[in-house]
PDB file of C-alpha atoms in Angstrom:
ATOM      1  CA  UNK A   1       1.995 -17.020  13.764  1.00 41.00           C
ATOM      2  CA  UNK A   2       3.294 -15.392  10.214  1.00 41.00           C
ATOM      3  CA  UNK A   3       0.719 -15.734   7.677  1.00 50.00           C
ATOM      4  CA  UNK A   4      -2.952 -15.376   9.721  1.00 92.00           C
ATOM      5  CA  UNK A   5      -2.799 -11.781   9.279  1.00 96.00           C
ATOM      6  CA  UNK A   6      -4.467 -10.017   6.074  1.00 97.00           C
ATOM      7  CA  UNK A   7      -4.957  -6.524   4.701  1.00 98.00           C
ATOM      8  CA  UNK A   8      -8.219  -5.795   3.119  1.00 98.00           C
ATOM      9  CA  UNK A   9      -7.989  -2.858   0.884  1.00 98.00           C
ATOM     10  CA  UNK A  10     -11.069  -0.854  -0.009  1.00 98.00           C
ATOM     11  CA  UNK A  11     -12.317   3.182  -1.554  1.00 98.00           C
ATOM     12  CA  UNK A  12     -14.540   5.040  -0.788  1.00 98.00           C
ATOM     13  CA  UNK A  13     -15.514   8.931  -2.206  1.00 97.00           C
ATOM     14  CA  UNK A  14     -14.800  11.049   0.779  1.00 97.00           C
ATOM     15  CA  UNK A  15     -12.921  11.356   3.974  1.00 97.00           C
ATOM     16  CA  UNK A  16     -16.443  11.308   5.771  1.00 97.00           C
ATOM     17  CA  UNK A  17     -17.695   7.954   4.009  1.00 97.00           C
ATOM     18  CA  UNK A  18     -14.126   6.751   4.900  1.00 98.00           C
ATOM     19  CA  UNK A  19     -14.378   8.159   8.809  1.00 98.00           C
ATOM     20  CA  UNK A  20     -18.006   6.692   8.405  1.00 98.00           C
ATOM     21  CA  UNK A  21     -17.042   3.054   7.411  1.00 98.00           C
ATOM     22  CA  UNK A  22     -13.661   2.900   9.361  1.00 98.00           C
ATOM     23  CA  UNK A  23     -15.363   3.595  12.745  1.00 98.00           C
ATOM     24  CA  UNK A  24     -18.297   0.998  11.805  1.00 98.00           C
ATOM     25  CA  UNK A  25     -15.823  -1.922  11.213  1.00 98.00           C
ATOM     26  CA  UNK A  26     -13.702  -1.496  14.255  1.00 98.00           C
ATOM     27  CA  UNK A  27     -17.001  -1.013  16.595  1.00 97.00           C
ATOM     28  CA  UNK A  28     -17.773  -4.605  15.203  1.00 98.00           C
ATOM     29  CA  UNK A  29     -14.354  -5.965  16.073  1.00 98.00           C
ATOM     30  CA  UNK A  30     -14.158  -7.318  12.383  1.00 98.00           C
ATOM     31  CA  UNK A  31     -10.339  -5.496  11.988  1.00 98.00           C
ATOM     32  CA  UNK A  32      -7.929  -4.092  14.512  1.00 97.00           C
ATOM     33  CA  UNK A  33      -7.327  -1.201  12.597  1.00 98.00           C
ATOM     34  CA  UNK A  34      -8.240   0.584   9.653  1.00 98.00           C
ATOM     35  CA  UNK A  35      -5.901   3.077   8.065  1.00 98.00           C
ATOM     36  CA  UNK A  36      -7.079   5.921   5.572  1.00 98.00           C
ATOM     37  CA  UNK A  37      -5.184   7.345   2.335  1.00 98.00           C
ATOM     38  CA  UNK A  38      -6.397  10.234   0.001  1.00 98.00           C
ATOM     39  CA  UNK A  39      -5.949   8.942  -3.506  1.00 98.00           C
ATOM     40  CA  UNK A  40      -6.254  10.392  -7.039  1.00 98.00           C
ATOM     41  CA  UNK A  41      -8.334   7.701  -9.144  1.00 98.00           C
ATOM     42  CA  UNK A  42      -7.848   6.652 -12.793  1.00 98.00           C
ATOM     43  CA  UNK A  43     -10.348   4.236 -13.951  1.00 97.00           C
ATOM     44  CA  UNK A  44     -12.656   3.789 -17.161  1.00 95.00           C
ATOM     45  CA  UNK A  45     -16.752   3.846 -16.855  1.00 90.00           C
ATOM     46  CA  UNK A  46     -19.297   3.862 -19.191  1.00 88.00           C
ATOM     47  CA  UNK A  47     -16.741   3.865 -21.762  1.00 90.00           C
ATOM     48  CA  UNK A  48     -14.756   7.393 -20.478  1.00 96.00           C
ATOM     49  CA  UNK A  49     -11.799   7.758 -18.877  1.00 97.00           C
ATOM     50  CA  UNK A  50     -12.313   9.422 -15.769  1.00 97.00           C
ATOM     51  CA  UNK A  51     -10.180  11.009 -12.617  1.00 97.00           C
ATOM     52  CA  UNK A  52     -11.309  10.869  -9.248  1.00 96.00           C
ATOM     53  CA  UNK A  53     -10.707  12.201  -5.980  1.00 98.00           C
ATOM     54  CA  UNK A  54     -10.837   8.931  -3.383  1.00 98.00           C
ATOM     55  CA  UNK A  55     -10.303   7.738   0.286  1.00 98.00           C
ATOM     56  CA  UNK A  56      -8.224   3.940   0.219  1.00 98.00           C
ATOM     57  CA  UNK A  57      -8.847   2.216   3.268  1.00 98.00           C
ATOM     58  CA  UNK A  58      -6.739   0.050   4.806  1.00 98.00           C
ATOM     59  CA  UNK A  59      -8.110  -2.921   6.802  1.00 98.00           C
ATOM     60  CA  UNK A  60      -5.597  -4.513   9.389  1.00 98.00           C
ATOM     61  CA  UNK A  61      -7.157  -7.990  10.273  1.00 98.00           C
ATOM     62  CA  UNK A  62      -7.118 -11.843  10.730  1.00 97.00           C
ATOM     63  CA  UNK A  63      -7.310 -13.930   7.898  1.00 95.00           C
ATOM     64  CA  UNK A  64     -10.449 -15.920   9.427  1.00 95.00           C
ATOM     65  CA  UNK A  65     -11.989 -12.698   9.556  1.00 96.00           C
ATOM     66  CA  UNK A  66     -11.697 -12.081   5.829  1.00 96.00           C
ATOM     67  CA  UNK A  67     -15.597 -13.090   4.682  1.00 96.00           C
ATOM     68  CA  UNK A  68     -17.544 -10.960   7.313  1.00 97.00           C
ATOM     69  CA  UNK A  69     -15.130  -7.969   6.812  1.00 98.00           C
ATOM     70  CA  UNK A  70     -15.288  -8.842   2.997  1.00 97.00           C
ATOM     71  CA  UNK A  71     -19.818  -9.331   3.702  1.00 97.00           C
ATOM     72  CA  UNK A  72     -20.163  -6.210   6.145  1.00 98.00           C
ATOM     73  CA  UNK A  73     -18.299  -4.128   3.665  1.00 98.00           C
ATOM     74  CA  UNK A  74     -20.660  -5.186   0.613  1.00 97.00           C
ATOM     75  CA  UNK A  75     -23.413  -4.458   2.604  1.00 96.00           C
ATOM     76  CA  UNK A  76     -22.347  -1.091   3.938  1.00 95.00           C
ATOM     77  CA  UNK A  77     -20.390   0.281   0.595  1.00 94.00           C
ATOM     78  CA  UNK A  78     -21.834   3.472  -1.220  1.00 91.00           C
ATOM     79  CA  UNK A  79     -20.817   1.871  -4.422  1.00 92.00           C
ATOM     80  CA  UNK A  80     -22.434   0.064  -7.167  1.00 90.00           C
ATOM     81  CA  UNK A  81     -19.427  -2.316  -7.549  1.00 92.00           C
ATOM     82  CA  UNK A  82     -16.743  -1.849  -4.928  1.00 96.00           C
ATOM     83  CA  UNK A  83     -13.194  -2.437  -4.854  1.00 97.00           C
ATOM     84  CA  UNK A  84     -12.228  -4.858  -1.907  1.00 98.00           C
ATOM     85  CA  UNK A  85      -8.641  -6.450  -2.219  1.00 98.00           C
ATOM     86  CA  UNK A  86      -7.307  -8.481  -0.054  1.00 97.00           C
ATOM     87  CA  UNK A  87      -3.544  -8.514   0.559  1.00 97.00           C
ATOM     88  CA  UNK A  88      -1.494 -11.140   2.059  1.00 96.00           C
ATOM     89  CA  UNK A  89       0.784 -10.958   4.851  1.00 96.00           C
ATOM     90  CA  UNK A  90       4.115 -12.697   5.174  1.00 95.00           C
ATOM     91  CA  UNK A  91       4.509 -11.876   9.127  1.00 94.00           C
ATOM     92  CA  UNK A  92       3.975  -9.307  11.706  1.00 96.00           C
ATOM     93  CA  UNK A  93       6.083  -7.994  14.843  1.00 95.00           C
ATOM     94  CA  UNK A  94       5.157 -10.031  17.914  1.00 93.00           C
ATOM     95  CA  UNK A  95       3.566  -7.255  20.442  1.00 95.00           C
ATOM     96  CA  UNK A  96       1.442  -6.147  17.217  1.00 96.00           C
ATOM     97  CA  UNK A  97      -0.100  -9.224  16.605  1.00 95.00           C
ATOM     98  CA  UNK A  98      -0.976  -9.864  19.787  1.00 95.00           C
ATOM     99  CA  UNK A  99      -2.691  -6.828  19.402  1.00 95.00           C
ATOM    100  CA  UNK A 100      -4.296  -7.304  16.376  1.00 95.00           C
ATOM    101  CA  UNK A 101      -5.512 -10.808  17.421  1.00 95.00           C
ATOM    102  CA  UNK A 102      -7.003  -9.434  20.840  1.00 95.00           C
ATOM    103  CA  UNK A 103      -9.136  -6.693  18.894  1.00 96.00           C
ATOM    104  CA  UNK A 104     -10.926  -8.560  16.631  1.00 96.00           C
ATOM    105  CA  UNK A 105     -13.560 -11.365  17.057  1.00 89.00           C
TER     106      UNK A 105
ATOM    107  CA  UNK B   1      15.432 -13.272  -8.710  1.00 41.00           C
ATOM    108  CA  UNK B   2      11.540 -12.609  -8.204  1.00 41.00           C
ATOM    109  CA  UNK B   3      10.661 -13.257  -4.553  1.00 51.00           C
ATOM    110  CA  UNK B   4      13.479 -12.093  -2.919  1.00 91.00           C
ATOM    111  CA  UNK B   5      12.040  -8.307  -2.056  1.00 96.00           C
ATOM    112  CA  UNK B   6       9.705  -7.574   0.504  1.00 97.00           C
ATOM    113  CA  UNK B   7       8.248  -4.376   1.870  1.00 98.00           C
ATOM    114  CA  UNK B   8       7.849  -3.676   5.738  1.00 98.00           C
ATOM    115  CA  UNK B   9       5.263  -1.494   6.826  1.00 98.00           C
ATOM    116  CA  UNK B  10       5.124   0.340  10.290  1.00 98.00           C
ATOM    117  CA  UNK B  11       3.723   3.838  11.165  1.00 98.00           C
ATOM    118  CA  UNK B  12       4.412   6.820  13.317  1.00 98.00           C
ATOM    119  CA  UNK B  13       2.862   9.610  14.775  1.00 97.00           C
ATOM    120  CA  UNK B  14       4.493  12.563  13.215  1.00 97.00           C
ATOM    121  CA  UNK B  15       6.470  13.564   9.773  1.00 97.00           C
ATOM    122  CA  UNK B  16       8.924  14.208  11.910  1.00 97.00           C
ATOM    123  CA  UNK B  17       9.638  10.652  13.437  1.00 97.00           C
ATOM    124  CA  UNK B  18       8.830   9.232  10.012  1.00 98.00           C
ATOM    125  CA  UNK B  19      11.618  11.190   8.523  1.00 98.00           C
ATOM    126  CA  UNK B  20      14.414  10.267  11.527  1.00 97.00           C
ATOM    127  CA  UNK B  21      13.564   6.961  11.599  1.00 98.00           C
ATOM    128  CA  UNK B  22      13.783   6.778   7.584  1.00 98.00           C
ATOM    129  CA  UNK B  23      17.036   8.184   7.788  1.00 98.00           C
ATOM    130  CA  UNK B  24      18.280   5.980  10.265  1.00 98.00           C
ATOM    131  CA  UNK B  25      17.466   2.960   8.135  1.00 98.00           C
ATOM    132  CA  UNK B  26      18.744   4.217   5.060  1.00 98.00           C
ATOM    133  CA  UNK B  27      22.199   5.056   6.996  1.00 97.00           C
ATOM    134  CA  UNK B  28      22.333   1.453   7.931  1.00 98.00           C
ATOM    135  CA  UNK B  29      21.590   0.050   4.520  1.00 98.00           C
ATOM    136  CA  UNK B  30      18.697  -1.967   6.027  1.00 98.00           C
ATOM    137  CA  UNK B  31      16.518  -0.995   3.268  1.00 98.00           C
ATOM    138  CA  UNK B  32      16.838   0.725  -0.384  1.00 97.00           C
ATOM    139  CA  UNK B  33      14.208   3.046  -0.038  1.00 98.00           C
ATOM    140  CA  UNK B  34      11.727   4.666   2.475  1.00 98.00           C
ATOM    141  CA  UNK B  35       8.521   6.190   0.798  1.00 98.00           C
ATOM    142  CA  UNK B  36       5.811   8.221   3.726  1.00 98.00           C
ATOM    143  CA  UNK B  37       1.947   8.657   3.297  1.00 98.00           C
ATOM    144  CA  UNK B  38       0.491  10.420   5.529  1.00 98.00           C
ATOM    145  CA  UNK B  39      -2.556   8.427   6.817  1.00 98.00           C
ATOM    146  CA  UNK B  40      -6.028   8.243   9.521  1.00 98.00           C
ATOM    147  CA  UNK B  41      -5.847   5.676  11.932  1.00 98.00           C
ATOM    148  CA  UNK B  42      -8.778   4.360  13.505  1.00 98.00           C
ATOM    149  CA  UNK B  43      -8.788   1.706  16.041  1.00 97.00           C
ATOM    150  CA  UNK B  44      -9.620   0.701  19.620  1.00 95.00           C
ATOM    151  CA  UNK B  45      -7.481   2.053  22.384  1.00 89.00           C
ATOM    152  CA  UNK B  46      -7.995   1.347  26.390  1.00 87.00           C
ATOM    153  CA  UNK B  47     -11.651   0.593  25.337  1.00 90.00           C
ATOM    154  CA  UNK B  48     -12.283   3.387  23.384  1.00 96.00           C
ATOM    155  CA  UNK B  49     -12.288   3.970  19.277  1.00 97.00           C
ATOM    156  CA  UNK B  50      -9.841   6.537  18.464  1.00 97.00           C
ATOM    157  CA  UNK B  51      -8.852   8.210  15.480  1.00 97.00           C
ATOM    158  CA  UNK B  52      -5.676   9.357  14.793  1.00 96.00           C
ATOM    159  CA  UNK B  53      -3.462  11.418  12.242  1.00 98.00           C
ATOM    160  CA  UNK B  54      -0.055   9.292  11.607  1.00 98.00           C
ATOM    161  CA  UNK B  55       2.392   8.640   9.066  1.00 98.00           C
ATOM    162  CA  UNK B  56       2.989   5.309   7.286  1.00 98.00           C
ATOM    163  CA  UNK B  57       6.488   4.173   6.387  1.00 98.00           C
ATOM    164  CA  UNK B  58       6.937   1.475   3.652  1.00 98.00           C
ATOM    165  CA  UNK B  59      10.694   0.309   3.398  1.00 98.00           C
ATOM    166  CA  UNK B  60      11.811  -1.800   0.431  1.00 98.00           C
ATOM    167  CA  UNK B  61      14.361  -4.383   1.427  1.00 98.00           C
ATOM    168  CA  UNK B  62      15.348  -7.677   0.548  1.00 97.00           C
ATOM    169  CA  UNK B  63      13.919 -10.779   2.218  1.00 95.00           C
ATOM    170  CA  UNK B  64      17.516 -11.363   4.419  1.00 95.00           C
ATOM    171  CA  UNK B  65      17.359  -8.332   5.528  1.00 96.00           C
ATOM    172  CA  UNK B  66      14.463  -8.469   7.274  1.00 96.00           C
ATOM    173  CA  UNK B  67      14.838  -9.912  10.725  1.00 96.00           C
ATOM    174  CA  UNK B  68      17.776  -7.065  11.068  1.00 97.00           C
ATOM    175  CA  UNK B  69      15.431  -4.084  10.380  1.00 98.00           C
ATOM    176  CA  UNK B  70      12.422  -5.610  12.815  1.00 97.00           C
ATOM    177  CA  UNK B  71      15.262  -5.889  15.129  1.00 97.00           C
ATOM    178  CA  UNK B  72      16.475  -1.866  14.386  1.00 98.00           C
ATOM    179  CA  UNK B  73      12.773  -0.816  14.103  1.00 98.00           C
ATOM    180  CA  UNK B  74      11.327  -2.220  17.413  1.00 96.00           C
ATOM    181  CA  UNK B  75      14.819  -1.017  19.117  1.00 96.00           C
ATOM    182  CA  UNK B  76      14.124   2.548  17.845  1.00 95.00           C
ATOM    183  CA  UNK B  77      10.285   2.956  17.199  1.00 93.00           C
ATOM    184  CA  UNK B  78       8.853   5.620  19.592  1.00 91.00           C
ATOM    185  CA  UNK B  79       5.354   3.292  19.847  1.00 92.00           C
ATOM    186  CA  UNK B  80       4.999   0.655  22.754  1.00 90.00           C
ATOM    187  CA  UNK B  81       3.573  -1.430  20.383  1.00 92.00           C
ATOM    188  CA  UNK B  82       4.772  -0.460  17.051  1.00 96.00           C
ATOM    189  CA  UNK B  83       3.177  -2.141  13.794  1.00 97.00           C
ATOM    190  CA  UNK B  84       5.403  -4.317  11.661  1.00 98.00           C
ATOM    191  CA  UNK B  85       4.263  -5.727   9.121  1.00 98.00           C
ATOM    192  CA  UNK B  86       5.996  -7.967   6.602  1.00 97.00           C
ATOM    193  CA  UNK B  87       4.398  -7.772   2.782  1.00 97.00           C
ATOM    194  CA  UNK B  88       5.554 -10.481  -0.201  1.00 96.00           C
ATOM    195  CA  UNK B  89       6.631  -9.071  -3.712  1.00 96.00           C
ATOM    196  CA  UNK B  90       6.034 -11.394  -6.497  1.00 95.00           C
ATOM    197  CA  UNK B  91       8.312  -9.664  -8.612  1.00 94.00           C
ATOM    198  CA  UNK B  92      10.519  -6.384  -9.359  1.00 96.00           C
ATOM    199  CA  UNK B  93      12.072  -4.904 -12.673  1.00 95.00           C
ATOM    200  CA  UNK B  94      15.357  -5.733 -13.558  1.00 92.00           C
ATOM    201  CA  UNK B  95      17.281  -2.279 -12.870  1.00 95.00           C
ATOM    202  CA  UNK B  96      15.601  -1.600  -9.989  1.00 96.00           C
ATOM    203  CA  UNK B  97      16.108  -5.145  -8.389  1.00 95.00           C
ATOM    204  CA  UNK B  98      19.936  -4.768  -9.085  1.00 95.00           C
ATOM    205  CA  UNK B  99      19.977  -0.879  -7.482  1.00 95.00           C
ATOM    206  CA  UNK B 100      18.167  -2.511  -4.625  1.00 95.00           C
ATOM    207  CA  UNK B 101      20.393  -5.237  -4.318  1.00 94.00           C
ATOM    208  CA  UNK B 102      23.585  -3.143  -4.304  1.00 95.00           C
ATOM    209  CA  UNK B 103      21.982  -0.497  -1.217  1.00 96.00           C
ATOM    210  CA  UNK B 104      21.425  -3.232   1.124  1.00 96.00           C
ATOM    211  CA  UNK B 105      23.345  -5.138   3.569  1.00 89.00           C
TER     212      UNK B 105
ATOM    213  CA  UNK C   1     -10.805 -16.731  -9.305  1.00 41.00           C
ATOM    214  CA  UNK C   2      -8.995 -15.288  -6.329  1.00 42.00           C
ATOM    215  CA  UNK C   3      -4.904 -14.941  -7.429  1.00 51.00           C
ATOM    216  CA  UNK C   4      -5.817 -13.696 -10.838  1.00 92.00           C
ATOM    217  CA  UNK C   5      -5.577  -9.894  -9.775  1.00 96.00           C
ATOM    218  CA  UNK C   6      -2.439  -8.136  -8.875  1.00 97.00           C
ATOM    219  CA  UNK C   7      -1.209  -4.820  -8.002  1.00 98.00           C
ATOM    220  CA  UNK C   8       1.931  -2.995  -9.866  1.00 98.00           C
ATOM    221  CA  UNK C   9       3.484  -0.083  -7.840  1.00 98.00           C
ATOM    222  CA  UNK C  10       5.778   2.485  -9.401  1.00 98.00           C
ATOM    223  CA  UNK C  11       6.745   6.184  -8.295  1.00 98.00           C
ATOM    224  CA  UNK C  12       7.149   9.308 -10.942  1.00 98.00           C
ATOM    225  CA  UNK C  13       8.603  12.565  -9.351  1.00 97.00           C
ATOM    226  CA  UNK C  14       5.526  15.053  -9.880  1.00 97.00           C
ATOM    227  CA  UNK C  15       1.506  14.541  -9.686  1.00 97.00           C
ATOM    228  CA  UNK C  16       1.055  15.827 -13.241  1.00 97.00           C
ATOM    229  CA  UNK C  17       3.811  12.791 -14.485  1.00 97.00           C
ATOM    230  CA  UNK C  18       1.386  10.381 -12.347  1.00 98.00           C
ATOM    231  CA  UNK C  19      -1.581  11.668 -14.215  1.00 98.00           C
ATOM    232  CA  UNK C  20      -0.158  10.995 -17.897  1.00 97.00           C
ATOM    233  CA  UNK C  21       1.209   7.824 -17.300  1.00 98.00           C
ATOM    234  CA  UNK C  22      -1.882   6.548 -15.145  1.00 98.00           C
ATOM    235  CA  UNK C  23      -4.301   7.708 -17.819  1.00 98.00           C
ATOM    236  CA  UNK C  24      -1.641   5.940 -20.916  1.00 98.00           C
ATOM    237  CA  UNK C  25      -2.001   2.718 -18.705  1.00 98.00           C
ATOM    238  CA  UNK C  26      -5.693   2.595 -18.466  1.00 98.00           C
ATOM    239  CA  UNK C  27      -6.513   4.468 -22.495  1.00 97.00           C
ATOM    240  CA  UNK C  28      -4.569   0.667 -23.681  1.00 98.00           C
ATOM    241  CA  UNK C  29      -6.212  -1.657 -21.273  1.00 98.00           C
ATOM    242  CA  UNK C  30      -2.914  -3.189 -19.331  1.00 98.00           C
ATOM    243  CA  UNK C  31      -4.992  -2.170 -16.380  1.00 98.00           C
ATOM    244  CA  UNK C  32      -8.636  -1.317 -14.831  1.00 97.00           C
ATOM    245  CA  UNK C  33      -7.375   1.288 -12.501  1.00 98.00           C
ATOM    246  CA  UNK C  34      -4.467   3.613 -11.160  1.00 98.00           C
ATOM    247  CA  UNK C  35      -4.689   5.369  -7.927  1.00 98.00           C
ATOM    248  CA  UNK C  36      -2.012   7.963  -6.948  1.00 98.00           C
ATOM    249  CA  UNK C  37      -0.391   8.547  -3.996  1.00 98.00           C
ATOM    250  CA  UNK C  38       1.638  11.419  -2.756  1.00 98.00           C
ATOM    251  CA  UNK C  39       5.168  10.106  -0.683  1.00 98.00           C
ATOM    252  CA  UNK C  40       7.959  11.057   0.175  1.00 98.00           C
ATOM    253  CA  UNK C  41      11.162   9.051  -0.172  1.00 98.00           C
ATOM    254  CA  UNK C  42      14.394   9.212   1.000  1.00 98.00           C
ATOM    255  CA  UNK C  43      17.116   6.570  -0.974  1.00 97.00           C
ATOM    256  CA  UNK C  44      20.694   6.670  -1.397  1.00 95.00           C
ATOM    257  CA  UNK C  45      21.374   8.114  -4.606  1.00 90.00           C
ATOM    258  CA  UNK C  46      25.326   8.470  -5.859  1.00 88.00           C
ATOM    259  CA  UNK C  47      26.161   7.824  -2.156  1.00 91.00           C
ATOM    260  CA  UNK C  48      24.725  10.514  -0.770  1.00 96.00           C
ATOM    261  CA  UNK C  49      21.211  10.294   1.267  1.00 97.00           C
ATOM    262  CA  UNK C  50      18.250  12.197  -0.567  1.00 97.00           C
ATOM    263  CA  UNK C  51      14.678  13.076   0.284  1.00 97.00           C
ATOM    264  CA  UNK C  52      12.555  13.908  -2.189  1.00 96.00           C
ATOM    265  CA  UNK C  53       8.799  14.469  -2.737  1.00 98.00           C
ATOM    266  CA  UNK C  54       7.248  11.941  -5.473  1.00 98.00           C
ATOM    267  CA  UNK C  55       3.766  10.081  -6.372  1.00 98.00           C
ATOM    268  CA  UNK C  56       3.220   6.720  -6.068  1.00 98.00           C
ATOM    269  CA  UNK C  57       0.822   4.594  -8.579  1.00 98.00           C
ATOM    270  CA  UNK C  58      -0.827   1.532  -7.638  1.00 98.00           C
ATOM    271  CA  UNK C  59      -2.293  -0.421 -10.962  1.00 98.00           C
ATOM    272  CA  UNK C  60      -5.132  -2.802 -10.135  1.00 98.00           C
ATOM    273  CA  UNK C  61      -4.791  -5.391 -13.047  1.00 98.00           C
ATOM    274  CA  UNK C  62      -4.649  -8.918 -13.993  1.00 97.00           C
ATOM    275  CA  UNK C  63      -1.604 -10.902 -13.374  1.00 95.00           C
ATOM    276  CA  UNK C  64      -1.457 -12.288 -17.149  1.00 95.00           C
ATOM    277  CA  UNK C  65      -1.259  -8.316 -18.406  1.00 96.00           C
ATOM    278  CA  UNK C  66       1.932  -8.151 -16.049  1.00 96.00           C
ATOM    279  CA  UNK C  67       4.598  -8.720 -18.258  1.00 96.00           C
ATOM    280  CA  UNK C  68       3.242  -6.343 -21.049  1.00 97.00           C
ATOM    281  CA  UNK C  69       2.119  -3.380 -18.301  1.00 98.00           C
ATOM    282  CA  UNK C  70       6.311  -3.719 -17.016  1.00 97.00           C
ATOM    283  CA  UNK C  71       7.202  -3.418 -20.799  1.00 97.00           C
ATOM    284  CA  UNK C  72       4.840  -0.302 -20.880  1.00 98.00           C
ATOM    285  CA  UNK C  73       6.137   1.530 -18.034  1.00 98.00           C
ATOM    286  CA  UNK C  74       9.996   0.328 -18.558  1.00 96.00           C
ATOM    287  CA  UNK C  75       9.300   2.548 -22.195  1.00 96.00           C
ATOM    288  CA  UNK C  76       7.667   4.931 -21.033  1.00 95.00           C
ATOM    289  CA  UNK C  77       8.820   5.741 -17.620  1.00 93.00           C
ATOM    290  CA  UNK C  78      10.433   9.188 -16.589  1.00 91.00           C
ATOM    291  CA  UNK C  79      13.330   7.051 -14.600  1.00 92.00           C
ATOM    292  CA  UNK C  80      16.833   6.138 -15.521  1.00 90.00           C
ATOM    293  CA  UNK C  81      15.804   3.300 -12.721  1.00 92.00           C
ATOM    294  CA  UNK C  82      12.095   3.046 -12.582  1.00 96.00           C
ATOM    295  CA  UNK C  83      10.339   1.043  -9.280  1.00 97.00           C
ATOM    296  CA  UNK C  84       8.101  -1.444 -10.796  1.00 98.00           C
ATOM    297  CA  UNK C  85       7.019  -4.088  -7.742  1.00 98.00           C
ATOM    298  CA  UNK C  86       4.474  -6.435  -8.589  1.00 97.00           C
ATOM    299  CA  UNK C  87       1.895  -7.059  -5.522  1.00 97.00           C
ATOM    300  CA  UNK C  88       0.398 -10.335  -4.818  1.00 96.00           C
ATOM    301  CA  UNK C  89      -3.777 -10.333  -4.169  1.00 96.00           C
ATOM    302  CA  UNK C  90      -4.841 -13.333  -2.450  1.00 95.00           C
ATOM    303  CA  UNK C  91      -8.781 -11.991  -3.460  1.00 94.00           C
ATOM    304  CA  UNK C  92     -11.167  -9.918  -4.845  1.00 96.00           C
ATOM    305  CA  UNK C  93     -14.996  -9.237  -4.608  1.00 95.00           C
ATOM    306  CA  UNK C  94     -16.927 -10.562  -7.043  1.00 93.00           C
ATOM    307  CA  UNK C  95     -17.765  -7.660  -9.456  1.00 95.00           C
ATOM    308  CA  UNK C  96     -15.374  -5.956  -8.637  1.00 96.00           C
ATOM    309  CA  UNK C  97     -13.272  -8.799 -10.278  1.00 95.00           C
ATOM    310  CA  UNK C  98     -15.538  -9.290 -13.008  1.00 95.00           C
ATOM    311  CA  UNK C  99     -15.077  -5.182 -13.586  1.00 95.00           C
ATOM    312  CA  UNK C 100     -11.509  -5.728 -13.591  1.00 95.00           C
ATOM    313  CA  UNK C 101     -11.306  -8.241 -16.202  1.00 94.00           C
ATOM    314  CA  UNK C 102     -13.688  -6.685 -18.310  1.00 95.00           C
ATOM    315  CA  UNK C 103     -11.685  -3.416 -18.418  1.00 96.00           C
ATOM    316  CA  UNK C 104      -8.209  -4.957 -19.284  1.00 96.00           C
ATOM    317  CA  UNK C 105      -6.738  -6.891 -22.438  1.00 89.00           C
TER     318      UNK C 105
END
């Protein structure tokens, strides 16, 4: 059962756009969970160095779930170009993936 | 000597329980290190989307040791179904890999 | 393209460390992106159990860049024992992933 699980990894500009976009993917059953980080962002655009305030989102799901998360998130994201990672998993506790595969799908 | 780390994930519900339980696994020499973010969870409970203010807990280990801390975690972890999840590292530095080595087991 | 990408994690002790070695990183290239974290981690340090507040930076970069971002953090690193995991990243988004590559080497 090791291995089916993924972490998508996304960020978004405030906690409100991340509230926003966490509630819309779990209402959709396309993660179990979605877990939300305040970040400090480095990054160069248009040639500048510049420092953010961000929101990382963490997307607990199935790995056959990965393209619609990965195509609802696309569609939905305020940003030109936005990040979405996505993470392996090498297992998960037994309970929680039970879990995890009864809330999404 | 790549490949033999891992970090396990799991969350609680307060800094509190994020800090005992840290402890606890530190005592044990189960893992090297325990670093806590505070997080927002949002998933579906009984039916219903909640949203949640927790604390994630990422433990660096090595890949033996793993099996023992699920073990300690799910014996200890105040959640009926507590997330554990099991994440690959490709590689660590040097120093650090060696410090690691020598806190464990 | 997917398994190109990875993520390099290290911890500094205060946000305004974080901010001078995430903005060194990305002003030479050896990665698009550093977000920063607040933790806090409790280790064994000179046998005796410690909890400390520090920052954690996640590096979005290519894996070929790895080997010269470790050498770049090993020098310049605030640490007598710097963390430096490398993350595997089983995918990115398209741009995204064309943004990345564009901003490194």
């Amino acid at each position: 059962m090791a291995g089916d699980a993924c972490i998508v990894m996304t960020t978004v500009m405030s906690a409100e756009q991340a509230r926003e976009l966490a509630r819309a993917v779990i209402e959709v059953r396309l993660a179990a969970c979605a877990q939300t980080l305040p970040i400090s962002s480095c990054y160069r655009w248009d040639g500048k160095i510049v420092e953010d305030g961000e929101q990382m989102i963490l997307f607990k799901t199935l790995a056959d779930q990965y393209s619609a998360l990965e195509a609802f998130l696309l569609e939905r994201h305020p940003y030109e170009v936005p990040e979405i990672v996505r993470l392996p998993v090498d297992g998960v506790s037994g309970k929680y993936r039970d879990w995890l595969a009864g809330e999404v799908g």
